[in-house]
Coordinates of C-alpha atoms in Angstrom, one line a residue:
M256 CA 0.2 -0.4 -0.1
F257 CA 2.9 2.0 0.7
P258 CA 5.9 2.4 -2.0
Q259 CA 8.8 -0.1 -0.3
N260 CA 6.3 -1.4 2.3
R261 CA 7.2 2.0 4.3
P262 CA 4.3 3.2 6.5
P263 CA 4.1 7.1 6.6
A264 CA 6.3 9.4 8.3
P265 CA 4.4 11.0 12.1
L266 CA 3.5 14.2 10.8
Q267 CA 6.1 17.0 11.9
A268 CA 4.8 20.0 14.2
P269 CA 5.4 23.4 12.4
P270 CA 9.0 25.0 14.3
G271 CA 8.3 27.4 16.7
S272 CA 4.9 26.4 17.5
S273 CA 3.3 24.4 20.6
A274 CA 3.3 20.9 19.2
S275 CA 7.6 21.6 17.9
V276 CA 8.1 23.4 21.9
V277 CA 6.8 19.8 23.0
A278 CA 8.9 17.9 20.5
A279 CA 11.9 19.5 21.5
A280 CA 11.5 19.0 25.0
A281 CA 11.1 15.0 24.9
A282 CA 13.8 15.2 23.0
A283 CA 16.1 17.2 25.5
A284 CA 15.1 14.9 27.7
A285 CA 16.0 11.8 26.1
A286 CA 19.5 13.2 25.5
A287 CA 19.5 14.1 29.2
S288 CA 18.7 10.8 30.2
G289 CA 20.4 8.8 27.7
T290 CA 18.1 6.8 26.1
P291 CA 16.9 7.4 23.2
Q292 CA 13.1 8.3 22.6
S293 CA 11.0 9.4 19.5
L294 CA 8.3 11.9 20.2
K295 CA 5.0 10.3 17.9
L296 CA 1.6 11.9 17.4
T297 CA -1.4 10.7 16.8
Y298 CA -3.3 12.3 13.4
P299 CA -5.7 13.8 16.3
E300 CA -2.9 15.6 18.5
T301 CA -1.6 16.5 15.3
L302 CA -5.2 18.0 14.2
D303 CA -5.5 19.3 17.7
R304 CA -1.8 21.1 17.4
I305 CA -2.7 22.3 14.0
K306 CA -6.2 24.3 15.3
E307 CA -4.3 25.3 18.3
E308 CA -2.3 26.8 16.2
F309 CA -4.2 28.3 14.1
Q310 CA -6.0 29.4 17.0
F311 CA -2.6 31.7 18.4
L312 CA -2.4 32.8 14.2
Q313 CA -5.8 34.0 14.6
T314 CA -5.2 36.3 17.2
Q315 CA -1.7 38.1 16.4
Y316 CA -4.2 38.4 12.8
H317 CA -6.7 40.4 14.8
S318 CA -3.4 42.4 17.1
L319 CA -2.0 43.1 14.4
K320 CA -5.1 44.4 12.0
L321 CA -6.2 46.5 15.1
E322 CA -2.6 48.0 15.2
C323 CA -3.0 48.6 11.5
E324 CA -5.8 50.7 12.0
K325 CA -4.5 53.0 14.7
L326 CA -1.9 53.8 12.9
A327 CA -4.1 54.4 9.9
T328 CA -6.3 56.7 11.9
E329 CA -3.2 58.4 13.0
K330 CA -1.4 58.8 9.9
T331 CA -4.8 60.7 8.6
E332 CA -4.7 62.9 11.5
I333 CA -0.8 64.1 11.1
Q334 CA -2.1 64.8 7.5
R335 CA -4.5 67.0 8.5
H336 CA -2.6 69.2 10.8
Y337 CA -0.1 69.3 8.0
V338 CA -2.6 70.7 5.9
M339 CA -3.9 73.3 8.4
Y340 CA -0.2 74.3 9.2
Y341 CA 0.6 74.5 5.5
E342 CA -2.3 77.1 5.1
M343 CA -1.5 79.2 7.8
S344 CA 1.9 79.1 6.7
Y345 CA 1.2 79.9 3.1
G346 CA -1.5 82.9 4.5
L347 CA 1.6 84.3 6.7
N348 CA 4.1 84.1 3.8
I349 CA 1.4 86.1 2.0
E350 CA 1.4 88.8 4.2
M351 CA 4.4 89.2 4.7
H352 CA 4.8 89.3 1.1
K353 CA 1.9 91.7 0.7
Q354 CA 3.4 94.4 3.2
T355 CA 6.9 94.2 2.1
E356 CA 5.6 94.7 -1.2
I357 CA 3.7 98.1 0.3
A358 CA 6.3 99.5 2.1
K359 CA 8.5 99.0 -1.2
R360 CA 6.3 101.1 -3.1
L361 CA 5.3 103.9 -1.0
N362 CA 8.9 104.8 -0.7
V363 CA 8.6 104.9 -4.6
I364 CA 5.5 107.1 -4.0
C365 CA 7.3 109.5 -1.2
A366 CA 10.6 109.5 -3.7
Q367 CA 7.9 110.9 -6.9
L368 CA 6.2 113.6 -4.6
I369 CA 9.3 114.8 -1.8
P370 CA 11.1 116.5 -5.2
F371 CA 8.1 118.4 -6.2
L372 CA 6.9 119.6 -2.6
S373 CA 10.4 120.9 -2.5
Q374 CA 10.5 122.6 -5.7
E375 CA 7.4 124.5 -4.8
V376 CA 7.5 125.9 -1.6
G377 CA 9.2 129.3 -2.3
H378 CA 6.4 130.1 -4.4
T379 CA 3.4 132.0 -3.3
H380 CA 0.0 129.4 -3.3
T381 CA 3.0 126.5 -1.8
H382 CA 1.7 126.2 1.6
T383 CA -2.0 125.5 -0.1
H384 CA -1.3 123.3 -2.7
T385 CA 1.5 121.4 -0.4
H386 CA -0.7 120.8 2.5
D387 CA -3.4 119.6 -0.1
V388 CA -1.2 116.8 -1.6
S389 CA 0.3 116.0 1.8
H390 CA -3.2 115.8 3.8
S391 CA -4.5 113.5 0.8
V392 CA -1.5 110.7 0.7
L393 CA -1.4 111.1 4.7
F394 CA -5.1 110.2 5.0
L395 CA -5.1 107.6 2.0
F396 CA -2.1 105.6 3.8
S397 CA -3.4 106.6 7.6
P398 CA -5.1 103.3 9.6
A399 CA -7.6 105.6 10.5
N400 CA -8.6 106.0 7.3
P401 CA -11.0 102.8 6.4
L402 CA -10.5 103.4 2.1
A403 CA -6.4 102.5 3.4
V404 CA -7.5 98.9 3.0
Q405 CA -10.5 98.1 1.2
G406 CA -11.7 101.2 0.3
A407 CA -15.4 101.8 -1.4
Y408 CA -13.7 99.4 -4.7
P409 CA -12.9 96.4 -4.6
P410 CA -8.8 95.5 -4.4
G411 CA -7.9 94.7 -7.8
A412 CA -11.5 94.7 -9.3
F413 CA -9.5 95.2 -12.2
G414 CA -7.5 93.3 -11.4
L415 CA -4.2 95.5 -12.9
P416 CA -1.6 98.3 -11.9
P417 CA -1.5 102.1 -11.3
P418 CA -0.6 104.6 -14.3
G419 CA 3.0 104.8 -14.0
V420 CA 3.1 100.7 -14.1
N421 CA 1.5 100.1 -17.8
G422 CA -1.5 102.5 -18.0
D423 CA -3.9 100.0 -17.5
L424 CA -5.7 100.2 -14.4
P425 CA -8.9 102.9 -15.5
G426 CA -9.1 105.6 -12.6
A427 CA -7.0 106.7 -9.3
A428 CA -9.2 108.9 -7.5
G429 CA -11.2 106.8 -4.8
Y430 CA -14.1 105.4 -6.4
G431 CA -16.9 107.2 -5.9
A432 CA -16.0 107.6 -1.9
G433 CA -15.6 111.3 -2.4
L434 CA -12.1 110.9 -3.0
H435 CA -10.5 113.7 -4.9
L436 CA -6.7 112.8 -4.9
V437 CA -6.1 114.6 -8.1
S438 CA -6.7 118.5 -7.3
P439 CA -7.1 120.7 -9.9
Q440 CA -4.2 122.7 -8.3
M441 CA -1.4 120.0 -9.1
N442 CA 0.6 120.3 -11.8
G443 CA 1.7 117.5 -14.4
A444 CA 4.2 115.6 -12.1
A445 CA 2.2 116.0 -8.4
A446 CA -1.4 114.5 -10.6
A447 CA 0.5 111.4 -11.6
A448 CA 1.8 110.6 -7.9
A449 CA -1.4 111.3 -6.0
A450 CA -2.8 109.5 -9.2
A451 CA 0.2 106.9 -8.2
A452 CA -0.4 106.9 -4.6
A453 CA -4.9 105.9 -4.9
G454 CA -3.8 103.7 -7.5
Y455 CA -1.2 101.9 -5.0
G456 CA -3.1 102.4 -1.9
R457 CA -6.6 101.6 -2.7
S458 CA -5.4 98.0 -3.9
P459 CA -2.3 96.7 -1.5
V460 CA -2.8 93.4 -2.2
V461 CA -3.3 93.1 -6.6
G462 CA 0.2 95.1 -7.5
Y463 CA 2.0 92.0 -7.9
E464 CA 1.6 88.3 -8.9
S465 CA 1.8 85.8 -5.6
P466 CA 4.7 83.4 -5.9
H467 CA 2.8 80.8 -4.0
P468 CA 0.7 78.8 -6.7
H469 CA -1.6 77.8 -3.9
M470 CA -1.9 74.5 -3.1
R471 CA -0.4 73.5 -6.6
V472 CA 2.8 73.1 -5.6
P473 CA 5.2 69.9 -5.2
G474 CA 5.5 68.7 -1.4
L475 CA 2.1 68.5 -0.8
P476 CA 1.4 64.6 1.2
A477 CA 0.8 62.0 -0.6
S478 CA -2.6 62.1 0.6
L479 CA -3.4 65.8 -1.7
Q480 CA -2.7 63.9 -5.0
S481 CA -4.7 62.8 -7.4
A482 CA -4.7 59.3 -7.1
A483 CA -5.7 58.6 -10.7
S484 CA -2.3 60.8 -12.0
G485 CA -0.7 61.4 -9.1
K486 CA -0.1 65.3 -9.7
P487 CA -1.3 67.6 -7.1
A488 CA -4.6 67.5 -6.6
Y489 CA -7.3 71.0 -7.3
S490 CA -10.4 70.0 -6.0
F491 CA -11.0 69.2 -2.3
H492 CA -14.0 68.5 -0.1
V493 CA -14.2 70.6 3.0
S494 CA -15.8 68.8 5.9
A495 CA -18.2 70.2 8.6
D496 CA -15.4 70.1 11.0
G497 CA -13.5 71.5 8.3
Q498 CA -11.1 68.7 7.1
M499 CA -9.6 68.9 3.9
Q500 CA -9.9 65.5 0.9
P501 CA -8.8 65.7 -2.5
V502 CA -12.1 64.9 -4.4
P503 CA -12.4 62.0 -6.2
F504 CA -14.5 62.6 -9.2
P505 CA -16.9 60.3 -10.7
P506 CA -16.3 58.6 -14.5
D507 CA -19.1 60.9 -15.7
A508 CA -17.8 64.1 -14.4
L509 CA -16.9 65.3 -18.5
L510 CA -19.3 62.9 -20.0
G511 CA -22.9 63.8 -20.8
P512 CA -25.5 65.5 -22.0
G513 CA -24.4 69.3 -20.9
I514 CA -21.1 68.9 -20.2
P515 CA -18.6 70.8 -22.6
R516 CA -16.1 69.4 -24.1
H517 CA -14.1 73.0 -24.7
A518 CA -14.5 76.2 -26.1
R519 CA -13.3 78.0 -28.6
Q520 CA -12.9 81.6 -29.6
I521 CA -14.6 83.1 -32.4
H522 CA -14.6 86.8 -31.8
T523 CA -13.0 89.9 -30.6
L524 CA -15.0 92.9 -29.7
S525 CA -12.2 96.2 -29.3
H526 CA -13.9 97.9 -27.4
G527 CA -11.1 100.1 -26.7
E528 CA -11.2 100.9 -22.9
V529 CA -11.1 98.4 -20.0
V530 CA -14.0 95.9 -20.3
C531 CA -15.4 95.7 -16.6
A532 CA -19.0 94.6 -17.6
V533 CA -20.7 92.2 -20.5
T534 CA -23.4 90.4 -21.1
I535 CA -25.2 88.6 -24.2
S536 CA -28.7 88.8 -25.9
T537 CA -31.1 86.4 -25.1
S538 CA -31.4 85.7 -28.5
T539 CA -27.1 85.4 -28.3
R540 CA -27.2 87.8 -31.2
H541 CA -25.8 90.8 -29.4
V542 CA -23.2 91.2 -27.2
Y543 CA -22.8 94.4 -24.8
T544 CA -19.6 95.7 -23.5
G545 CA -19.2 98.2 -20.7
G546 CA -16.0 100.6 -20.2
K547 CA -15.4 103.5 -19.6
G548 CA -18.0 106.3 -19.5
C549 CA -20.2 104.0 -22.1
V550 CA -21.5 100.4 -23.3
K551 CA -21.2 99.3 -26.5
V552 CA -23.3 96.8 -28.9
W553 CA -22.2 94.5 -30.9
D554 CA -23.7 91.9 -33.2
I555 CA -22.0 88.5 -33.3
S556 CA -24.7 86.4 -35.6
Q557 CA -22.0 86.6 -38.7
P558 CA -18.6 86.1 -38.9
G559 CA -15.9 88.4 -39.5
S560 CA -14.1 91.4 -37.9
K561 CA -16.9 93.4 -35.7
S562 CA -17.4 97.7 -34.9
P563 CA -19.9 98.6 -32.3
M564 CA -23.3 99.4 -34.0
A565 CA -24.1 101.3 -31.5
Q566 CA -22.6 103.4 -28.3
L567 CA -24.7 103.9 -25.4
D568 CA -23.1 106.9 -23.4
C569 CA -23.3 106.4 -19.7
L570 CA -22.5 108.5 -16.6
N571 CA -19.5 110.9 -16.9
R572 CA -17.0 110.3 -19.6
D573 CA -14.4 109.4 -17.0
N574 CA -16.5 107.0 -15.0
Y575 CA -16.0 103.2 -15.4
I576 CA -19.1 101.1 -16.0
R577 CA -19.7 98.4 -13.4
S578 CA -22.7 96.1 -14.5
C579 CA -25.4 96.0 -17.6
K580 CA -28.0 93.7 -17.4
L581 CA -30.7 93.0 -20.0
L582 CA -34.5 92.2 -19.2
S583 CA -35.4 88.7 -20.7
D584 CA -37.4 90.5 -23.3
G585 CA -34.0 92.2 -24.7
R586 CA -35.5 95.4 -25.1
T587 CA -34.4 96.8 -21.3
L588 CA -31.1 97.4 -20.7
I589 CA -30.1 98.9 -17.0
V590 CA -26.5 100.4 -16.2
G591 CA -24.5 100.3 -13.2
G592 CA -21.2 101.5 -12.5
E593 CA -19.0 104.0 -10.2
A594 CA -22.2 106.7 -10.0
S595 CA -25.0 107.0 -7.4
T596 CA -27.5 106.5 -11.1
L597 CA -28.5 103.9 -13.2
S598 CA -29.4 104.6 -16.1
I599 CA -32.4 102.3 -17.9
W600 CA -32.1 102.3 -21.5
D601 CA -34.4 101.4 -24.2
L602 CA -33.6 99.6 -26.7
A603 CA -37.0 98.9 -28.5
T604 CA -36.3 102.5 -29.9
P605 CA -34.3 102.9 -33.8
T606 CA -31.9 104.7 -31.5
P607 CA -31.3 103.4 -28.6
R608 CA -31.9 106.0 -25.6
I609 CA -32.7 106.7 -21.7
K610 CA -36.1 105.9 -20.6
A611 CA -35.1 106.8 -16.4
E612 CA -32.6 107.2 -13.8
L613 CA -32.6 105.8 -10.7
T614 CA -30.9 107.3 -8.2
S615 CA -29.8 106.6 -4.4
S616 CA -26.9 107.5 -1.8
A617 CA -24.4 105.6 -2.4
P618 CA -21.6 107.3 -4.6
A619 CA -21.2 104.0 -6.7
C620 CA -22.7 100.8 -8.1
Y621 CA -20.9 97.7 -8.0
A622 CA -23.0 94.5 -9.4
L623 CA -26.6 94.5 -10.8
A624 CA -29.6 91.6 -10.7
I625 CA -32.7 91.5 -12.3
S626 CA -35.8 89.2 -10.8
P627 CA -37.2 86.3 -13.1
D628 CA -40.5 88.4 -13.3
N629 CA -38.3 91.6 -14.6
K630 CA -40.3 93.7 -12.0
V631 CA -37.5 94.1 -9.9
C632 CA -33.5 95.2 -9.8
F633 CA -31.2 95.0 -7.4
S634 CA -28.0 96.6 -7.1
C635 CA -24.9 96.2 -4.5
C636 CA -23.9 99.7 -3.6
S637 CA -20.1 100.8 -2.4
D638 CA -21.6 101.4 0.5
G639 CA -22.8 98.3 1.5
N640 CA -26.4 98.7 0.9
I641 CA -28.2 96.6 -1.4
V642 CA -31.0 98.7 -2.6
V643 CA -34.3 97.2 -4.2
W644 CA -35.7 99.0 -7.0
D645 CA -39.7 98.8 -8.6
L646 CA -38.6 99.2 -12.0
H647 CA -42.6 100.0 -13.1
N648 CA -42.7 102.6 -10.5
Q649 CA -39.2 103.5 -11.1
T650 CA -39.0 103.9 -6.8
L651 CA -36.7 102.7 -4.7
V652 CA -38.6 99.9 -2.5
R653 CA -36.5 99.4 0.1
Q654 CA -33.1 98.5 1.4
F655 CA -31.2 95.4 2.6
Q656 CA -28.3 96.8 5.5
G657 CA -25.8 94.6 6.7
H658 CA -22.7 94.5 4.7
T659 CA -19.8 97.0 6.5
D660 CA -18.0 97.8 3.3
G661 CA -19.3 97.3 -0.3
A662 CA -21.4 94.9 -1.6
S663 CA -19.2 93.9 -4.6
C664 CA -21.3 90.8 -6.4
I665 CA -25.3 89.5 -6.3
D666 CA -27.0 86.5 -7.9
I667 CA -31.1 85.4 -7.3
S668 CA -32.2 82.6 -6.9
N669 CA -34.9 81.2 -9.8
D670 CA -38.1 81.2 -8.0
G671 CA -37.1 84.9 -6.9
T672 CA -37.4 84.1 -3.3
K673 CA -33.8 84.7 -1.9
L674 CA -31.4 87.1 -3.0
W675 CA -27.6 86.0 -2.6
T676 CA -25.0 88.8 -1.8
G677 CA -21.0 89.3 -1.6
G678 CA -18.9 91.6 0.4
L679 CA -15.4 93.1 1.2
D680 CA -16.4 92.3 4.6
N681 CA -15.1 88.7 4.0
T682 CA -19.1 87.9 4.1
V683 CA -22.2 86.3 1.8
R684 CA -25.2 86.6 2.9
C685 CA -28.5 85.5 1.5
W686 CA -32.2 87.5 2.5
D687 CA -35.6 86.7 2.2
L688 CA -37.1 88.6 0.1
R689 CA -40.7 87.6 1.1
E690 CA -40.0 89.2 4.7
G691 CA -37.7 91.0 4.0
R692 CA -35.0 90.0 6.0
Q693 CA -31.2 88.5 6.5
L694 CA -31.7 84.6 6.7
Q695 CA -28.1 83.1 6.7
Q696 CA -24.3 84.7 6.4
H697 CA -21.1 83.1 5.7
D698 CA -18.0 84.3 6.7
F699 CA -14.7 83.8 5.0
T700 CA -10.8 84.7 5.4
S701 CA -10.5 86.5 2.3
Q702 CA -13.2 89.6 0.6
I703 CA -15.5 88.3 -1.8
F704 CA -15.5 89.1 -5.2
S705 CA -17.9 87.0 -6.9
L706 CA -20.8 84.7 -6.6
G707 CA -23.6 82.9 -8.7
Y708 CA -25.9 80.1 -7.5
C709 CA -26.9 77.3 -9.8
P710 CA -30.0 77.4 -11.7
T711 CA -31.0 74.1 -10.9
G712 CA -29.9 72.9 -7.3
E713 CA -28.5 74.3 -4.1
W714 CA -25.4 75.1 -4.6
L715 CA -23.7 78.4 -4.4
A716 CA -20.6 78.9 -6.0
V717 CA -17.9 82.2 -4.5
G718 CA -14.7 83.5 -6.2
M719 CA -12.5 85.0 -3.7
E720 CA -9.8 86.9 -3.4
S721 CA -7.8 84.9 -2.2
S722 CA -7.7 83.0 -5.7
N723 CA -9.8 80.1 -4.2
V724 CA -13.1 79.1 -5.4
E725 CA -16.1 77.4 -2.7
V726 CA -18.8 76.4 -3.6
L727 CA -21.1 75.6 -0.9
H728 CA -24.4 73.5 -0.4
V729 CA -26.9 76.3 1.1
S730 CA -28.6 74.2 3.0
K731 CA -25.9 71.9 4.1
P732 CA -22.6 73.0 6.4
D733 CA -21.2 70.6 2.7
K734 CA -18.6 72.1 0.4
Y735 CA -16.3 72.3 -2.1
Q736 CA -12.3 74.4 -2.7
L737 CA -11.1 74.7 -5.6
H738 CA -7.6 75.9 -6.4
L739 CA -6.8 76.5 -10.0
H740 CA -6.8 80.3 -10.4
E741 CA -3.3 81.8 -9.5
S742 CA -4.4 84.6 -8.3
C743 CA -8.2 86.6 -7.4
V744 CA -11.1 85.7 -8.7
L745 CA -13.3 88.5 -10.7
S746 CA -16.3 87.4 -11.9
L747 CA -18.2 83.7 -11.8
K748 CA -20.9 82.2 -13.9
F749 CA -23.1 79.4 -14.0
A750 CA -24.3 78.2 -17.1
Y751 CA -28.2 77.6 -17.6
C752 CA -28.1 74.1 -17.2
G753 CA -26.6 74.3 -14.0
K754 CA -24.3 71.5 -14.9
W755 CA -20.9 73.5 -14.8
F756 CA -19.7 76.9 -14.4
V757 CA -17.1 79.7 -15.1
S758 CA -14.7 81.8 -13.2
T759 CA -12.3 83.8 -15.1
G760 CA -9.3 86.2 -12.9
K761 CA -6.7 88.2 -13.0
D762 CA -4.2 85.2 -13.7
N763 CA -5.5 85.5 -17.3
L764 CA -7.5 82.7 -17.1
L765 CA -11.1 81.8 -17.7
N766 CA -11.8 78.5 -16.5
A767 CA -14.7 75.9 -16.5
W768 CA -15.7 73.6 -13.7
R769 CA -18.0 71.0 -13.1
T770 CA -20.5 71.3 -10.5
P771 CA -20.3 71.0 -7.7
Y772 CA -17.2 69.2 -7.2
G773 CA -14.8 71.2 -9.6
S774 CA -13.5 68.8 -12.2
S775 CA -12.0 71.1 -14.6
I776 CA -13.6 70.8 -17.9
F777 CA -11.4 73.5 -19.8
Q778 CA -9.4 76.4 -19.5
S779 CA -8.1 79.0 -21.4
K780 CA -5.4 81.6 -20.6
E781 CA -6.3 85.2 -22.1
S782 CA -3.2 87.7 -22.6
S783 CA -4.8 90.3 -19.7
S784 CA -6.9 90.1 -16.5
V785 CA -10.3 88.7 -17.2
L786 CA -13.1 91.2 -15.5
S787 CA -16.4 89.9 -16.2
C788 CA -18.2 86.7 -18.0
D789 CA -21.2 85.7 -18.9
I790 CA -23.4 82.9 -21.1
S791 CA -25.9 83.0 -23.4
P792 CA -29.3 81.6 -22.6
D793 CA -29.0 78.3 -24.1
D794 CA -25.7 77.9 -22.7
Q795 CA -23.7 77.9 -26.3
F796 CA -21.4 80.6 -26.0
I797 CA -19.6 82.6 -23.3
V798 CA -18.1 86.6 -23.5
T799 CA -16.1 88.1 -21.5
G800 CA -14.3 91.3 -20.8
S801 CA -10.6 92.0 -20.4
G802 CA -8.2 94.9 -18.8
D803 CA -6.2 94.2 -22.9
K804 CA -9.8 96.7 -23.8
K805 CA -11.3 94.2 -25.4
A806 CA -14.1 91.5 -25.1
T807 CA -13.8 87.7 -26.0
V808 CA -16.5 85.5 -27.5
Y809 CA -16.3 82.0 -27.0
E810 CA -18.3 79.2 -28.7
V811 CA -18.6 76.1 -26.9
M812 CA -18.3 73.1 -27.8
Y813 CA -20.0 69.4 -27.0

C-alpha cells in the first residue's frame, strides 16, 4: 500500500509552534537521560495542535489588524494637521509679502512727491497746495482711514497695476468715495504722483503676482495627490469640521449631455477701454460691453471683424461701467457703475435712448441683478447696502443693510425668493425677499469678488480675493474648495443647465468647472486680466471682458 512497504512518516509540527516546543522538550529529556526516544503523534493529536496553532495565528492577525487601523488613523490626523499648518504658513508668507510690497511702493511714491514739494515751497500758493497733496496722501495711508485698506472699490477689481506702470488701471481717485486725490491745482508731476498713490493705496494686494500657486505646488502630502494622475489635487471636499480631502471625481465628471468638451474663440470685440462688464442677449445675437463712460453694442451673428453697431453714453466720461443687465425681453438694458445713478435704456427704439434714471445715496454701484419676473432690480452699493428698485414705477422700494463694507457681487434664485450677496467685509449673505430679512451669513477669511447661484440645485459658487473658488451647499455644512486660479477671482457665472460654471481672474484665466465638485472641464488663457464674463441662455456662448480693452466671444463645443 505504501512505497517500499514503508508506513507513512509521522506528521511534523511547524517550527516554533506549541507542538514543536513539546517535541523539543522531549528530545532534550531523552538526551539528558541517555536513552534515545522518539516523539510520535497520532493524527488526532496533530490536528488538535494544528487547530491550536491556527487559533494562535488568528489572534495575532486580529491584534496586528487593530494596530494597523490605529496607525492609519494617526496618519490621517497627521496629514490633516500638515494641511492646516501649510495653509497657515502660506497665509503668513502671503501677508508678509504684501506688507513688503506695500512698503516698497510707498517709498517710490514718497520719492516722487518729495522733489515736487521741495521745488514748489518758495511760491505763494505753495503752502495750500502742499497741504492738499500731503493731506490726501496721509489720509489715504492712515490706519484710521478704512479706504486705505479696502476702499469703496474692490481691491484688484480691475486686476491691473496703477498708472505709471503700464497705464492699464482705470482711474485712480477714490472710486465714488468722495476722495478727489488729483487736485485741479496740481501740475502733471504732482497729479501723476497722487494718482499713483491712490492706485497703490486702494489696492495693496493686487499689484504683484503671488509667488505661491496655493495648493498646486510640489511637496504636498501623498493624501493630497490625485490618485489617477499623481499630480497635485486641485479640488478638495471640506467637511463640517474643516478637514480637507481630495475629491475622487466620478466617471461621468466630464461626460454626458450638457457637459462641454472645450470652447473656441470666435470673435474679438475691440472696445477701446478696459471692459469691466459684459452681457449677451437672449437671442445670442447681441453682446453689450461696458467700459469707461459707455456701453457698446455688438452684432455677433455674422463671422468676420467686428465694429460696434451702437454706443450708449452712460455716467460721466471718465467713470467706469461696473455692471449691465438685460431684461429677458431684450428690450431694456440697466447700467450701473461709478456713479450714484442707474441708467435704464430703451433698446426697442431705432436709436437706443435713456428712458429713466434711478438715483441712490451710494456713490457707486458694483453689481446688478434682475428678478425673474423683470419687475425688480437689485443693486450692490459701495456703502454695503443692497437697494431694491421697482422697475415699473422707477422707485426705491427698500434697502437691505448688513454688509459692513462695499457689496461687490449678487445673484438671485430662480424662484425669485432668495437673494445672495458677497462683500468686501469677507461675508456672503442670503436675504429672504418675501420677508425682507437676512437668512444666512457665511464668513470667510478673504474678500468676496464674485458669486453665482446654481439655477438647478442648491449650490452657491463664490470667487475669492485669495484665488480660491468655494462651492457651498446652501442648506448643509457641505462645501468644495477649488484651486486652479493663481490670483483673485474677479467674475463667476453658472451655465443655465446648472451642470457647469465658469470663473475668471487676474491670472488671465477662464476656468470651466463641473458642478459642484469642480472637475476642470476646460481652461483658456487670455492676454490680460479677465474682469467679467457671461454665458448665453442656451449655454452655447461665453463672453469675457478683459484688461487689454477688448471682449472675447467663445463658442462652447459639446
